[in-house]
XYZ file of C-alpha atoms in Angstrom:
359
model
C -38.287 -36.729 -29.661
C -38.932 -33.257 -30.772
C -40.734 -32.207 -27.771
C -38.150 -33.553 -25.414
C -35.524 -31.275 -27.277
C -38.084 -28.518 -26.678
C -38.278 -28.794 -23.273
C -34.607 -29.026 -22.552
C -34.240 -25.829 -24.805
C -36.686 -24.071 -22.611
C -35.495 -25.877 -19.118
C -31.750 -24.315 -20.172
C -32.920 -20.932 -21.341
C -32.431 -19.316 -18.210
C -29.868 -22.081 -16.548
C -26.226 -23.002 -16.994
C -25.262 -26.222 -19.401
C -24.799 -29.632 -18.395
C -21.331 -31.108 -17.323
C -20.227 -27.628 -16.269
C -18.066 -26.999 -12.969
C -16.973 -23.821 -10.968
C -14.002 -24.876 -9.200
C -14.636 -27.848 -7.529
C -18.351 -27.463 -7.413
C -21.021 -28.526 -9.827
C -22.467 -25.756 -11.679
C -24.600 -27.474 -14.078
C -27.991 -26.485 -14.965
C -27.628 -23.184 -12.118
C -29.679 -20.363 -12.554
C -27.623 -17.142 -12.161
C -28.760 -16.514 -8.556
C -27.948 -20.018 -7.972
C -24.056 -19.272 -8.907
C -24.518 -16.095 -7.065
C -25.665 -17.623 -3.895
C -22.615 -20.502 -4.453
C -20.131 -17.884 -4.177
C -21.660 -15.861 -1.270
C -21.465 -18.809 0.480
C -17.979 -19.370 -0.426
C -16.936 -15.608 0.619
C -18.929 -16.231 3.991
C -16.415 -19.287 4.553
C -13.704 -17.513 3.905
C -14.280 -14.751 6.347
C -15.460 -17.192 9.044
C -12.347 -19.940 8.525
C -9.552 -17.842 6.921
C -6.369 -18.699 5.394
C -4.107 -20.640 7.097
C -0.205 -20.419 6.417
C 2.180 -23.007 7.915
C 6.029 -22.608 8.061
C 7.876 -25.260 9.899
C 6.109 -26.246 13.358
C 3.866 -23.101 13.516
C 0.544 -22.437 11.945
C -1.607 -19.686 11.560
C -4.563 -18.338 10.340
C -5.301 -14.772 8.511
C -8.749 -13.555 8.345
C -8.891 -11.685 5.103
C -11.546 -8.847 4.377
C -13.757 -10.815 1.716
C -15.898 -8.539 -0.618
C -18.193 -9.447 -3.479
C -19.896 -7.405 -6.041
C -22.124 -5.078 -4.837
C -22.997 -2.233 -7.284
C -24.263 -0.043 -4.201
C -20.672 0.081 -2.885
C -18.473 3.005 -4.308
C -15.462 1.305 -6.337
C -12.880 2.275 -3.609
C -14.313 -0.225 -1.273
C -14.401 -3.070 -3.441
C -10.325 -3.573 -3.591
C -9.891 -5.407 -0.444
C -7.817 -8.545 0.204
C -10.013 -10.362 -1.681
C -12.844 -9.708 -4.126
C -14.885 -12.064 -5.546
C -16.945 -10.930 -8.734
C -19.933 -12.919 -8.461
C -21.489 -11.388 -11.610
C -18.796 -11.500 -14.130
C -18.428 -15.310 -12.794
C -21.760 -15.730 -13.880
C -21.503 -13.767 -16.990
C -18.678 -16.243 -18.047
C -20.582 -19.665 -17.026
C -23.656 -18.084 -19.240
C -21.408 -17.258 -22.084
C -21.528 -21.149 -23.048
C -24.947 -22.007 -25.001
C -26.465 -18.729 -24.122
C -23.919 -15.949 -26.193
C -24.498 -16.579 -29.931
C -27.369 -17.176 -32.152
C -30.279 -19.715 -31.636
C -28.595 -22.856 -33.288
C -25.120 -22.339 -32.231
C -26.594 -21.913 -28.747
C -28.693 -24.903 -28.890
C -25.190 -26.987 -30.424
C -23.473 -25.884 -27.421
C -26.169 -26.958 -25.203
C -26.342 -30.356 -26.448
C -22.491 -30.742 -26.805
C -22.335 -30.147 -23.252
C -24.207 -33.225 -22.391
C -21.382 -35.187 -23.873
C -18.190 -33.333 -22.340
C -17.225 -31.909 -19.305
C -16.065 -27.948 -18.966
C -14.312 -25.853 -16.171
C -14.577 -22.077 -15.579
C -12.636 -20.394 -13.021
C -14.386 -17.799 -10.813
C -13.430 -14.458 -11.239
C -11.504 -13.794 -7.957
C -8.632 -10.785 -7.446
C -6.193 -10.801 -4.680
C -4.607 -8.015 -3.126
C -1.162 -9.543 -3.132
C 0.749 -6.605 -1.510
C -1.562 -6.747 1.628
C -1.793 -10.744 1.214
C 2.559 -10.689 1.499
C 2.589 -7.795 4.171
C 0.336 -10.005 6.701
C 2.260 -13.467 6.405
C 5.550 -11.154 6.919
C 3.716 -9.760 9.756
C 2.852 -13.215 11.013
C 6.376 -14.614 10.266
C 8.920 -12.240 10.489
C 11.212 -15.263 11.456
C 11.184 -15.766 7.539
C 13.132 -12.729 6.734
C 16.848 -12.327 6.803
C 17.065 -9.377 4.467
C 19.514 -8.698 1.905
C 21.634 -5.907 2.426
C 23.438 -4.093 -0.664
C 27.207 -2.736 -0.611
C 27.360 0.521 0.889
C 29.705 3.357 1.264
C 31.273 4.533 4.800
C 34.119 7.003 5.853
C 37.468 5.522 7.157
C 40.685 8.080 7.833
C 38.607 10.428 5.581
C 38.380 8.144 2.678
C 35.617 6.554 1.350
C 35.601 2.789 1.527
C 33.128 0.106 0.671
C 31.405 -2.126 2.890
C 29.969 -5.755 1.361
C 26.484 -6.512 0.991
C 25.042 -9.594 2.607
C 22.988 -11.887 1.184
C 19.870 -13.312 2.930
C 16.649 -15.159 2.703
C 12.864 -14.875 2.629
C 9.883 -17.015 1.969
C 8.928 -17.473 -1.395
C 6.313 -15.172 -2.424
C 5.473 -16.931 -5.630
C 5.014 -20.003 -3.918
C 2.618 -18.618 -1.516
C 0.738 -16.773 -3.894
C 0.261 -19.505 -6.108
C -0.915 -21.821 -3.533
C -3.578 -19.190 -2.558
C -4.757 -18.343 -6.060
C -4.982 -22.320 -6.636
C -7.198 -22.635 -3.869
C -9.265 -19.840 -4.395
C -9.733 -20.902 -7.606
C -11.088 -24.297 -6.695
C -13.546 -22.540 -4.207
C -11.830 -24.316 -1.081
C -10.210 -22.872 1.991
C -6.552 -22.131 0.995
C -3.869 -23.537 3.140
C -0.453 -22.006 2.423
C 2.810 -23.682 3.253
C 5.769 -21.248 3.264
C 9.124 -22.285 2.004
C 12.353 -20.045 2.061
C 14.225 -18.910 -1.172
C 18.038 -17.691 -1.003
C 18.835 -14.146 -2.438
C 22.171 -12.474 -3.203
C 22.314 -8.670 -3.544
C 22.180 -7.113 -6.844
C 25.229 -5.495 -6.744
C 28.926 -6.372 -5.980
C 31.447 -5.293 -4.375
C 33.302 -3.989 -7.356
C 29.891 -2.485 -8.739
C 30.628 -0.212 -5.484
C 34.058 0.303 -5.758
C 33.437 1.898 -9.441
C 31.583 4.344 -7.578
C 33.876 5.672 -5.097
C 34.677 8.781 -7.452
C 31.241 9.827 -7.825
C 30.737 9.524 -4.229
C 33.764 11.457 -3.612
C 32.754 14.108 -5.777
C 29.299 14.506 -4.056
C 30.651 14.980 -0.889
C 33.109 17.893 -2.361
C 29.939 19.484 -3.198
C 28.668 19.225 0.431
C 27.637 22.789 2.171
C 29.085 23.087 5.561
C 25.761 23.576 7.258
C 22.167 23.301 6.287
C 19.875 26.572 8.010
C 16.135 26.491 8.752
C 14.902 29.598 10.409
C 17.394 30.244 13.434
C 18.509 26.490 13.603
C 21.584 25.577 12.161
C 22.899 22.154 11.628
C 26.479 21.351 11.064
C 26.819 18.336 8.146
C 29.739 15.916 7.832
C 30.559 13.903 4.621
C 28.981 11.054 6.854
C 25.668 12.610 6.299
C 26.109 12.635 2.809
C 27.195 9.078 2.647
C 24.263 8.043 4.464
C 21.801 9.177 1.563
C 23.703 7.498 -1.044
C 22.415 4.471 -2.240
C 23.342 2.064 -5.614
C 20.717 1.769 -8.304
C 20.377 0.283 -11.628
C 20.256 2.703 -14.530
C 19.948 0.837 -18.087
C 21.218 -2.351 -16.263
C 24.232 -0.440 -15.443
C 25.018 0.041 -11.293
C 25.120 4.387 -10.530
C 25.135 6.154 -7.592
C 21.704 7.749 -6.592
C 20.518 10.199 -3.824
C 17.467 8.312 -1.819
C 15.251 10.798 -0.759
C 13.438 8.811 1.705
C 17.050 8.755 3.383
C 16.971 12.575 3.299
C 13.440 12.709 4.405
C 14.243 10.437 7.562
C 17.545 12.674 8.386
C 15.137 16.006 8.466
C 12.336 13.984 10.494
C 14.821 13.245 13.350
C 18.055 15.725 13.092
C 16.011 18.858 12.071
C 12.084 19.094 12.204
C 12.061 18.594 16.032
C 14.659 21.598 16.568
C 12.273 24.092 14.182
C 8.606 23.172 15.240
C 6.825 25.591 17.352
C 2.791 24.345 17.800
C 0.401 26.909 16.779
C -1.781 28.500 20.100
C -5.789 28.647 19.789
C -7.234 31.823 21.612
C -8.049 31.122 25.157
C -10.241 32.707 27.407
C -11.227 32.578 31.278
C -13.879 33.961 33.309
C -13.440 36.721 35.766
C -16.110 38.491 37.890
C -18.802 37.432 35.301
C -16.485 38.507 32.292
C -14.758 36.970 29.444
C -11.137 38.170 29.235
C -8.518 36.614 26.872
C -5.458 34.920 28.597
C -3.854 33.724 25.550
C -3.833 35.248 21.793
C -3.849 32.871 19.247
C -0.292 32.578 17.491
C 1.088 30.968 14.580
C 3.604 28.088 14.707
C 5.952 26.420 12.318
C 7.456 23.601 10.983
C 9.625 22.330 8.638
C 8.652 21.812 5.339
C 10.151 18.028 4.473
C 9.750 17.574 0.745
C 10.722 21.073 -0.381
C 13.920 21.029 2.262
C 14.825 17.688 1.157
C 14.605 18.620 -2.677
C 16.897 21.583 -1.546
C 19.268 19.780 -0.393
C 18.880 17.280 -3.256
C 19.409 20.556 -5.820
C 22.413 21.490 -3.825
C 24.153 17.962 -4.451
C 23.255 18.004 -7.953
C 24.046 21.307 -9.142
C 26.545 21.424 -12.043
C 28.279 24.316 -10.688
C 31.648 23.417 -9.574
C 32.850 26.591 -7.889
C 32.310 27.989 -5.083
C 30.705 25.385 -2.879
C 27.441 27.017 -1.145
C 28.486 27.654 2.362
C 24.746 26.300 3.477
C 21.861 25.094 2.268
C 18.865 26.918 3.195
C 15.467 24.725 4.191
C 12.191 25.888 3.624
C 10.079 26.673 6.985
C 6.330 27.035 6.588
C 4.049 28.736 9.118
C 0.968 26.787 10.568
C -2.139 28.536 11.421
C -4.186 27.518 15.022
C -6.422 24.753 14.743
C -10.114 26.032 14.634
C -11.778 25.940 17.899
C -13.639 22.857 17.757
C -16.228 23.305 20.830
C -16.598 25.413 23.870
C -14.219 23.371 26.133
C -11.426 24.757 23.633
C -11.610 27.960 24.862
C -11.977 27.028 28.668
C -15.906 27.529 28.976
C -16.880 25.077 31.232
C -20.822 25.578 30.831
C -23.145 27.322 28.444
C -26.105 29.312 29.958
C -27.778 30.542 26.860
C -27.446 30.781 23.369
C -29.416 32.584 20.876
C -29.984 33.261 16.764
C -30.540 36.701 15.210
C -31.530 37.323 11.726
C -31.002 41.197 11.617
C -31.771 42.841 8.098
C -31.243 46.562 9.062
C -34.056 49.581 9.601
C -37.219 49.517 7.811
């Protein structure tokens, strides 16, 4: 009996305990290498078979990047859609019967003969990447919610109603994915739709009309970007407004992204001048410059957007500035990458010198 117990202890020194499951797999008496190999096979099967996602009569297969722990990879390469940490999973398995002092370890190993234990693999998911992939595969599951908004009618600010919408149930989809990964099974995700209402009501928006009118009253008539002038309208400002929550209370905010979009489409194309590289031509065996390098210009979108926000948020009541000055920056020509950039078609000879001066 003593010799049998000693043999059991020695056998389990480098192996997991009995009656241990990893997901749906039997992980009893496995070495650390066995565990890592098991998870690597699962990783390979995920890359090969992918994740099925079904909605109504249609089924698509997504093939995610699946990474397992490799200490030779930089950390920023480990965060793909699915990351299986085989090393930490093995640590969790070997924490039973191998982590304490001698007698508690022996008690754990003997106790495992009579009680089953389940360990979940350590797997992380890039939820945003998964949701984006599903949305791209099933755009018809998305009927986006629109919030109440403002518009001009006969020079008065009025409210347009928001609209309810539907989208696939993200929590349910992620739950199905994680459940399958935890069981080391191929994931099969069945999409269901959820109904969503706007966050804000018409009454919420109507209470913000006076603030909208106040911002319109502070609008300069034009914006200047170098020699380009853009006449502004009240509708432009209304288009930059959005409703958000501040301390659980609806409030009017200036949407930077909407201003950036406006500048990109309405101003930037009229301001941009491309920088020009130096160019040569070969005339009677001699190189002659045919185009001098010139600097270009472009609209500094972020700073210009901030200039607009600053003007609208200014506490100065009078006088309203007539113009918002946008920020224009110079751009330098790109460095010459090769001889073709300066229109030299062939290099006849080249040499290097190391001139150190007279002795």
